[in-house]
Amino acid sequence: MDAAAEAREAVRRARREAVGVAVATSAYGVSFGALAVASGLDVWQTCVLSLLMFTGGSQFAFAGVLGAGGLAAAPAAIASAALLGVRNVAYGLRMAPVVGHGWRRLVAPQVTIDESTAVALAHGDPAARRTGFWITGVGIYVGWNISTLGGALLGDVLGDPRTYGLDAAAAAAFLALLWPRLRRRQAVAVGVAAAVVATALTPVLMPGLPVLVAAVVAIAVGWTNAFAGRAS
């Protein structure tokens, strides 16, 4: 197979992977829509959150904290969502050479998320990377917003999201993001320290604050780098 044929095959493979990831990820937007409505947001607020924020981890954090603590927990909900959204800045720096120039630079930040970055970086060919990034990002954006609307409209019909296990969707999404990173003892130590602190503080602090304190602990433990270079 010559170089041109290999490049075309790489693009086709990236396209297939991107479509698969987009379909799978969009599906659990239904969970967010139902949980957001159950947390006190109305349908239009839920949809605007998906349209403008569009980062699943931050959206679930915002809705979860708001649902647990009400309006009084809004500052903590915003802080938790912002903290989780910081990672997208690093993704943006990494994807800058991939997305292209001109209008693409204006659109790319909105679809630079975990999934679009992961699919792009899974390929070495530049064209395949661009294809994977754009199809994944735009596909999830469209699908996520449609499924968010569906979940929000069905929220009142479904009743308590816990009946269907939808309350576990946020935790499952966070675990899915975390699990691939637990390859070394240092990452495991950071995760365990943050989890222990968050669990201990949850009964005594306002919703959202345990996550913020756990983040500080995670940074402190990670900064020591005591287990670096030692495989788990």
mmCIF file of C-alpha atoms in Angstrom:
data_model
loop_
_atom_site.group_PDB
_atom_site.id
_atom_site.type_symbol
_atom_site.label_atom_id
_atom_site.label_comp_id
_atom_site.label_asym_id
_atom_site.label_seq_id
_atom_site.Cartn_x
_atom_site.Cartn_y
_atom_site.Cartn_z
ATOM 1 C CA MET A 1 0.000 0.000 0.000
ATOM 2 C CA ASP A 2 1.494 3.365 -1.023
ATOM 3 C CA ALA A 3 1.598 6.457 1.172
ATOM 4 C CA ALA A 4 -1.508 8.039 -0.371
ATOM 5 C CA ALA A 5 -3.546 4.879 0.143
ATOM 6 C CA GLU A 6 -2.350 4.579 3.736
ATOM 7 C CA ALA A 7 -3.359 8.175 4.371
ATOM 8 C CA ARG A 8 -6.834 7.574 2.952
ATOM 9 C CA GLU A 9 -7.244 4.450 5.049
ATOM 10 C CA ALA A 10 -6.159 6.382 8.154
ATOM 11 C CA VAL A 11 -8.809 9.021 7.445
ATOM 12 C CA ARG A 12 -11.495 6.375 6.966
ATOM 13 C CA ARG A 13 -10.505 4.706 10.225
ATOM 14 C CA ALA A 14 -10.591 8.040 12.053
ATOM 15 C CA ARG A 15 -14.035 8.724 10.586
ATOM 16 C CA ARG A 16 -15.410 5.382 11.796
ATOM 17 C CA GLU A 17 -13.970 5.845 15.270
ATOM 18 C CA ALA A 18 -15.272 9.410 15.494
ATOM 19 C CA VAL A 19 -18.809 8.429 14.548
ATOM 20 C CA GLY A 20 -18.805 5.563 17.065
ATOM 21 C CA VAL A 21 -17.563 7.790 19.884
ATOM 22 C CA ALA A 22 -20.025 10.556 18.976
ATOM 23 C CA VAL A 23 -23.017 8.229 19.024
ATOM 24 C CA ALA A 24 -22.021 6.549 22.294
ATOM 25 C CA THR A 25 -21.215 9.817 24.093
ATOM 26 C CA SER A 26 -24.303 11.653 22.875
ATOM 27 C CA ALA A 27 -26.550 8.968 24.305
ATOM 28 C CA TYR A 28 -25.908 9.793 27.932
ATOM 29 C CA GLY A 29 -26.876 13.415 27.385
ATOM 30 C CA VAL A 30 -30.337 12.065 28.225
ATOM 31 C CA SER A 31 -29.042 11.413 31.740
ATOM 32 C CA PHE A 32 -27.835 14.982 32.076
ATOM 33 C CA GLY A 33 -31.118 16.415 30.837
ATOM 34 C CA ALA A 34 -33.154 14.354 33.314
ATOM 35 C CA LEU A 35 -30.800 15.049 36.224
ATOM 36 C CA ALA A 36 -30.676 18.784 35.532
ATOM 37 C CA VAL A 37 -34.474 19.054 35.570
ATOM 38 C CA ALA A 38 -34.612 16.956 38.733
ATOM 39 C CA SER A 39 -32.033 19.308 40.286
ATOM 40 C CA GLY A 40 -34.291 22.333 39.836
ATOM 41 C CA LEU A 41 -33.381 23.664 36.391
ATOM 42 C CA ASP A 42 -36.145 24.076 33.837
ATOM 43 C CA VAL A 43 -35.936 22.786 30.270
ATOM 44 C CA TRP A 44 -34.578 25.938 28.672
ATOM 45 C CA GLN A 45 -31.939 26.426 31.387
ATOM 46 C CA THR A 46 -30.831 22.831 30.917
ATOM 47 C CA CYS A 47 -30.553 23.261 27.155
ATOM 48 C CA VAL A 48 -28.678 26.561 27.406
ATOM 49 C CA LEU A 49 -26.223 24.921 29.792
ATOM 50 C CA SER A 50 -25.470 22.230 27.199
ATOM 51 C CA LEU A 51 -25.280 24.714 24.336
ATOM 52 C CA LEU A 52 -22.870 27.095 26.075
ATOM 53 C CA MET A 53 -20.937 25.058 28.621
ATOM 54 C CA PHE A 54 -20.720 21.810 26.627
ATOM 55 C CA THR A 55 -18.358 19.790 28.741
ATOM 56 C CA GLY A 56 -20.057 16.806 30.317
ATOM 57 C CA GLY A 57 -18.014 16.647 33.512
ATOM 58 C CA SER A 58 -18.608 20.311 34.322
ATOM 59 C CA GLN A 59 -22.300 20.067 33.468
ATOM 60 C CA PHE A 60 -22.862 17.039 35.686
ATOM 61 C CA ALA A 61 -20.910 18.704 38.500
ATOM 62 C CA PHE A 62 -22.961 21.886 38.242
ATOM 63 C CA ALA A 63 -26.311 20.091 38.184
ATOM 64 C CA GLY A 64 -25.296 17.631 40.897
ATOM 65 C CA VAL A 65 -24.089 20.247 43.356
ATOM 66 C CA LEU A 66 -27.065 22.488 42.662
ATOM 67 C CA GLY A 67 -29.448 19.578 43.158
ATOM 68 C CA ALA A 68 -27.865 18.594 46.458
ATOM 69 C CA GLY A 69 -27.544 22.067 47.944
ATOM 70 C CA GLY A 70 -30.110 24.224 46.191
ATOM 71 C CA LEU A 71 -29.551 27.871 45.293
ATOM 72 C CA ALA A 72 -27.251 28.361 48.287
ATOM 73 C CA ALA A 73 -24.793 25.945 46.679
ATOM 74 C CA ALA A 74 -24.664 27.879 43.375
ATOM 75 C CA PRO A 75 -21.199 29.413 44.039
ATOM 76 C CA ALA A 76 -19.775 25.985 44.845
ATOM 77 C CA ALA A 77 -21.499 24.522 41.772
ATOM 78 C CA ILE A 78 -19.958 27.184 39.533
ATOM 79 C CA ALA A 79 -16.524 26.688 41.106
ATOM 80 C CA SER A 80 -16.698 22.910 40.714
ATOM 81 C CA ALA A 81 -17.761 23.203 37.074
ATOM 82 C CA ALA A 82 -15.004 25.731 36.337
ATOM 83 C CA LEU A 83 -12.389 23.565 38.024
ATOM 84 C CA LEU A 84 -13.306 20.582 35.858
ATOM 85 C CA GLY A 85 -13.373 22.774 32.754
ATOM 86 C CA VAL A 86 -9.771 23.924 33.201
ATOM 87 C CA ARG A 87 -8.515 20.752 31.540
ATOM 88 C CA ASN A 88 -10.029 21.957 28.255
ATOM 89 C CA VAL A 89 -7.472 24.781 28.187
ATOM 90 C CA ALA A 90 -4.682 22.200 28.043
ATOM 91 C CA TYR A 91 -6.572 20.337 25.326
ATOM 92 C CA GLY A 92 -6.865 23.561 23.337
ATOM 93 C CA LEU A 93 -3.107 24.111 23.416
ATOM 94 C CA ARG A 94 -2.506 20.554 22.273
ATOM 95 C CA MET A 95 -5.103 20.746 19.488
ATOM 96 C CA ALA A 96 -4.026 24.127 18.105
ATOM 97 C CA PRO A 97 -1.825 22.598 15.364
ATOM 98 C CA VAL A 98 -4.593 20.124 14.460
ATOM 99 C CA VAL A 99 -7.664 22.294 13.974
ATOM 100 C CA GLY A 100 -6.326 24.482 11.167
ATOM 101 C CA HIS A 101 -6.614 28.224 10.615
ATOM 102 C CA GLY A 102 -9.170 30.943 9.975
ATOM 103 C CA TRP A 103 -12.753 30.317 11.082
ATOM 104 C CA ARG A 104 -11.775 26.901 12.426
ATOM 105 C CA ARG A 105 -9.854 28.566 15.239
ATOM 106 C CA LEU A 106 -13.034 30.373 16.268
ATOM 107 C CA VAL A 107 -15.197 27.247 16.291
ATOM 108 C CA ALA A 108 -12.695 24.722 17.662
ATOM 109 C CA PRO A 109 -12.754 25.781 21.359
ATOM 110 C CA GLN A 110 -16.444 24.899 21.630
ATOM 111 C CA VAL A 111 -15.840 21.302 20.504
ATOM 112 C CA THR A 112 -12.466 20.736 22.175
ATOM 113 C CA ILE A 113 -13.429 18.136 24.766
ATOM 114 C CA ASP A 114 -12.072 14.871 26.151
ATOM 115 C CA GLU A 115 -13.470 12.741 23.344
ATOM 116 C CA SER A 116 -12.495 14.904 20.359
ATOM 117 C CA THR A 117 -8.977 15.288 21.740
ATOM 118 C CA ALA A 118 -8.622 11.571 22.437
ATOM 119 C CA VAL A 119 -9.803 10.510 18.978
ATOM 120 C CA ALA A 120 -7.513 13.042 17.303
ATOM 121 C CA LEU A 121 -4.431 12.010 19.271
ATOM 122 C CA ALA A 122 -5.070 8.335 18.579
ATOM 123 C CA HIS A 123 -3.880 8.946 14.998
ATOM 124 C CA GLY A 124 -0.497 9.969 13.680
ATOM 125 C CA ASP A 125 -1.570 11.129 10.244
ATOM 126 C CA PRO A 126 -2.397 14.892 10.245
ATOM 127 C CA ALA A 127 -5.464 14.515 8.013
ATOM 128 C CA ALA A 128 -6.769 11.651 10.145
ATOM 129 C CA ARG A 129 -6.291 13.748 13.256
ATOM 130 C CA ARG A 130 -8.270 16.628 11.809
ATOM 131 C CA THR A 131 -11.015 14.291 10.649
ATOM 132 C CA GLY A 132 -11.234 12.577 14.029
ATOM 133 C CA PHE A 133 -11.271 15.865 15.913
ATOM 134 C CA TRP A 134 -13.962 17.590 13.871
ATOM 135 C CA ILE A 135 -16.339 14.668 13.376
ATOM 136 C CA THR A 136 -16.117 13.699 17.039
ATOM 137 C CA GLY A 137 -16.478 17.228 18.375
ATOM 138 C CA VAL A 138 -19.275 18.415 16.095
ATOM 139 C CA GLY A 139 -21.058 15.055 16.233
ATOM 140 C CA ILE A 140 -21.119 15.036 20.024
ATOM 141 C CA TYR A 141 -22.144 18.696 20.184
ATOM 142 C CA VAL A 142 -25.186 18.099 17.992
ATOM 143 C CA GLY A 143 -26.077 14.732 19.535
ATOM 144 C CA TRP A 144 -25.515 15.852 23.117
ATOM 145 C CA ASN A 145 -27.786 18.858 22.758
ATOM 146 C CA ILE A 146 -30.536 16.801 21.135
ATOM 147 C CA SER A 147 -30.349 14.133 23.843
ATOM 148 C CA THR A 148 -30.195 16.801 26.553
ATOM 149 C CA LEU A 149 -33.458 18.250 25.274
ATOM 150 C CA GLY A 150 -34.989 14.759 25.185
ATOM 151 C CA GLY A 151 -33.872 14.001 28.731
ATOM 152 C CA ALA A 152 -35.135 17.354 30.001
ATOM 153 C CA LEU A 153 -38.545 16.889 28.373
ATOM 154 C CA LEU A 154 -38.796 13.341 29.704
ATOM 155 C CA GLY A 155 -37.603 14.356 33.165
ATOM 156 C CA ASP A 156 -41.069 15.005 34.560
ATOM 157 C CA VAL A 157 -42.424 11.868 32.923
ATOM 158 C CA LEU A 158 -39.627 9.652 34.214
ATOM 159 C CA GLY A 159 -39.917 10.906 37.779
ATOM 160 C CA ASP A 160 -37.046 10.262 40.171
ATOM 161 C CA PRO A 161 -33.864 9.667 38.111
ATOM 162 C CA ARG A 162 -32.619 7.270 40.797
ATOM 163 C CA THR A 163 -35.308 4.808 39.777
ATOM 164 C CA TYR A 164 -33.480 4.251 36.491
ATOM 165 C CA GLY A 165 -29.964 4.649 37.818
ATOM 166 C CA LEU A 166 -29.512 7.982 36.043
ATOM 167 C CA ASP A 167 -28.156 9.534 39.236
ATOM 168 C CA ALA A 168 -25.065 7.360 38.772
ATOM 169 C CA ALA A 169 -24.347 8.740 35.302
ATOM 170 C CA ALA A 170 -22.212 11.620 36.600
ATOM 171 C CA ALA A 171 -20.090 9.345 38.773
ATOM 172 C CA ALA A 172 -19.726 6.876 35.908
ATOM 173 C CA ALA A 173 -18.629 9.652 33.549
ATOM 174 C CA PHE A 174 -16.009 10.907 36.000
ATOM 175 C CA LEU A 175 -14.749 7.365 36.594
ATOM 176 C CA ALA A 176 -14.456 6.814 32.846
ATOM 177 C CA LEU A 177 -12.294 9.946 32.582
ATOM 178 C CA LEU A 178 -10.152 8.962 35.561
ATOM 179 C CA TRP A 179 -9.633 5.260 34.983
ATOM 180 C CA PRO A 180 -7.254 5.425 31.972
ATOM 181 C CA ARG A 181 -4.971 7.728 33.972
ATOM 182 C CA LEU A 182 -4.489 5.310 36.860
ATOM 183 C CA ARG A 183 -1.430 3.678 35.363
ATOM 184 C CA ARG A 184 1.182 4.707 37.937
ATOM 185 C CA ARG A 185 1.365 4.794 41.691
ATOM 186 C CA GLN A 186 1.522 8.590 41.734
ATOM 187 C CA ALA A 187 -1.815 8.903 39.917
ATOM 188 C CA VAL A 188 -3.362 6.271 42.192
ATOM 189 C CA ALA A 189 -2.081 8.124 45.283
ATOM 190 C CA VAL A 190 -3.580 11.407 44.067
ATOM 191 C CA GLY A 191 -6.917 9.767 43.313
ATOM 192 C CA VAL A 192 -7.114 7.939 46.627
ATOM 193 C CA ALA A 193 -6.155 11.010 48.665
ATOM 194 C CA ALA A 194 -8.766 13.172 46.923
ATOM 195 C CA ALA A 195 -11.464 10.505 47.277
ATOM 196 C CA VAL A 196 -10.805 9.994 50.997
ATOM 197 C CA VAL A 197 -10.931 13.720 51.719
ATOM 198 C CA ALA A 198 -14.103 14.263 49.659
ATOM 199 C CA THR A 199 -15.831 11.312 51.329
ATOM 200 C CA ALA A 200 -14.881 12.474 54.819
ATOM 201 C CA LEU A 201 -16.014 16.064 54.247
ATOM 202 C CA THR A 202 -19.257 15.366 52.384
ATOM 203 C CA PRO A 203 -21.368 14.930 55.575
ATOM 204 C CA VAL A 204 -20.089 18.138 57.163
ATOM 205 C CA LEU A 205 -19.670 20.682 54.362
ATOM 206 C CA MET A 206 -22.027 22.348 51.873
ATOM 207 C CA PRO A 207 -22.371 20.410 48.591
ATOM 208 C CA GLY A 208 -19.597 21.286 46.187
ATOM 209 C CA LEU A 209 -17.070 22.325 48.822
ATOM 210 C CA PRO A 210 -15.743 18.783 49.459
ATOM 211 C CA VAL A 211 -14.847 18.533 45.768
ATOM 212 C CA LEU A 212 -12.950 21.832 45.887
ATOM 213 C CA VAL A 213 -11.047 20.826 49.044
ATOM 214 C CA ALA A 214 -10.280 17.447 47.499
ATOM 215 C CA ALA A 215 -8.881 19.227 44.437
ATOM 216 C CA VAL A 216 -6.481 21.190 46.652
ATOM 217 C CA VAL A 217 -5.422 17.957 48.353
ATOM 218 C CA ALA A 218 -4.936 16.283 44.958
ATOM 219 C CA ILE A 219 -2.696 19.153 43.830
ATOM 220 C CA ALA A 220 -0.686 18.952 47.062
ATOM 221 C CA VAL A 221 -0.200 15.194 46.800
ATOM 222 C CA GLY A 222 0.569 15.401 43.096
ATOM 223 C CA TRP A 223 3.072 18.187 43.669
ATOM 224 C CA THR A 224 5.198 15.983 45.930
ATOM 225 C CA ASN A 225 5.542 13.462 43.085
ATOM 226 C CA ALA A 226 6.602 10.883 45.665
ATOM 227 C CA PHE A 227 5.676 7.878 43.529
ATOM 228 C CA ALA A 228 6.818 9.151 40.139
ATOM 229 C CA GLY A 229 8.405 6.673 37.817
ATOM 230 C CA ARG A 230 7.157 3.607 39.668
ATOM 231 C CA ALA A 231 4.661 1.541 37.700
ATOM 232 C CA SER A 232 1.575 0.338 39.537
#
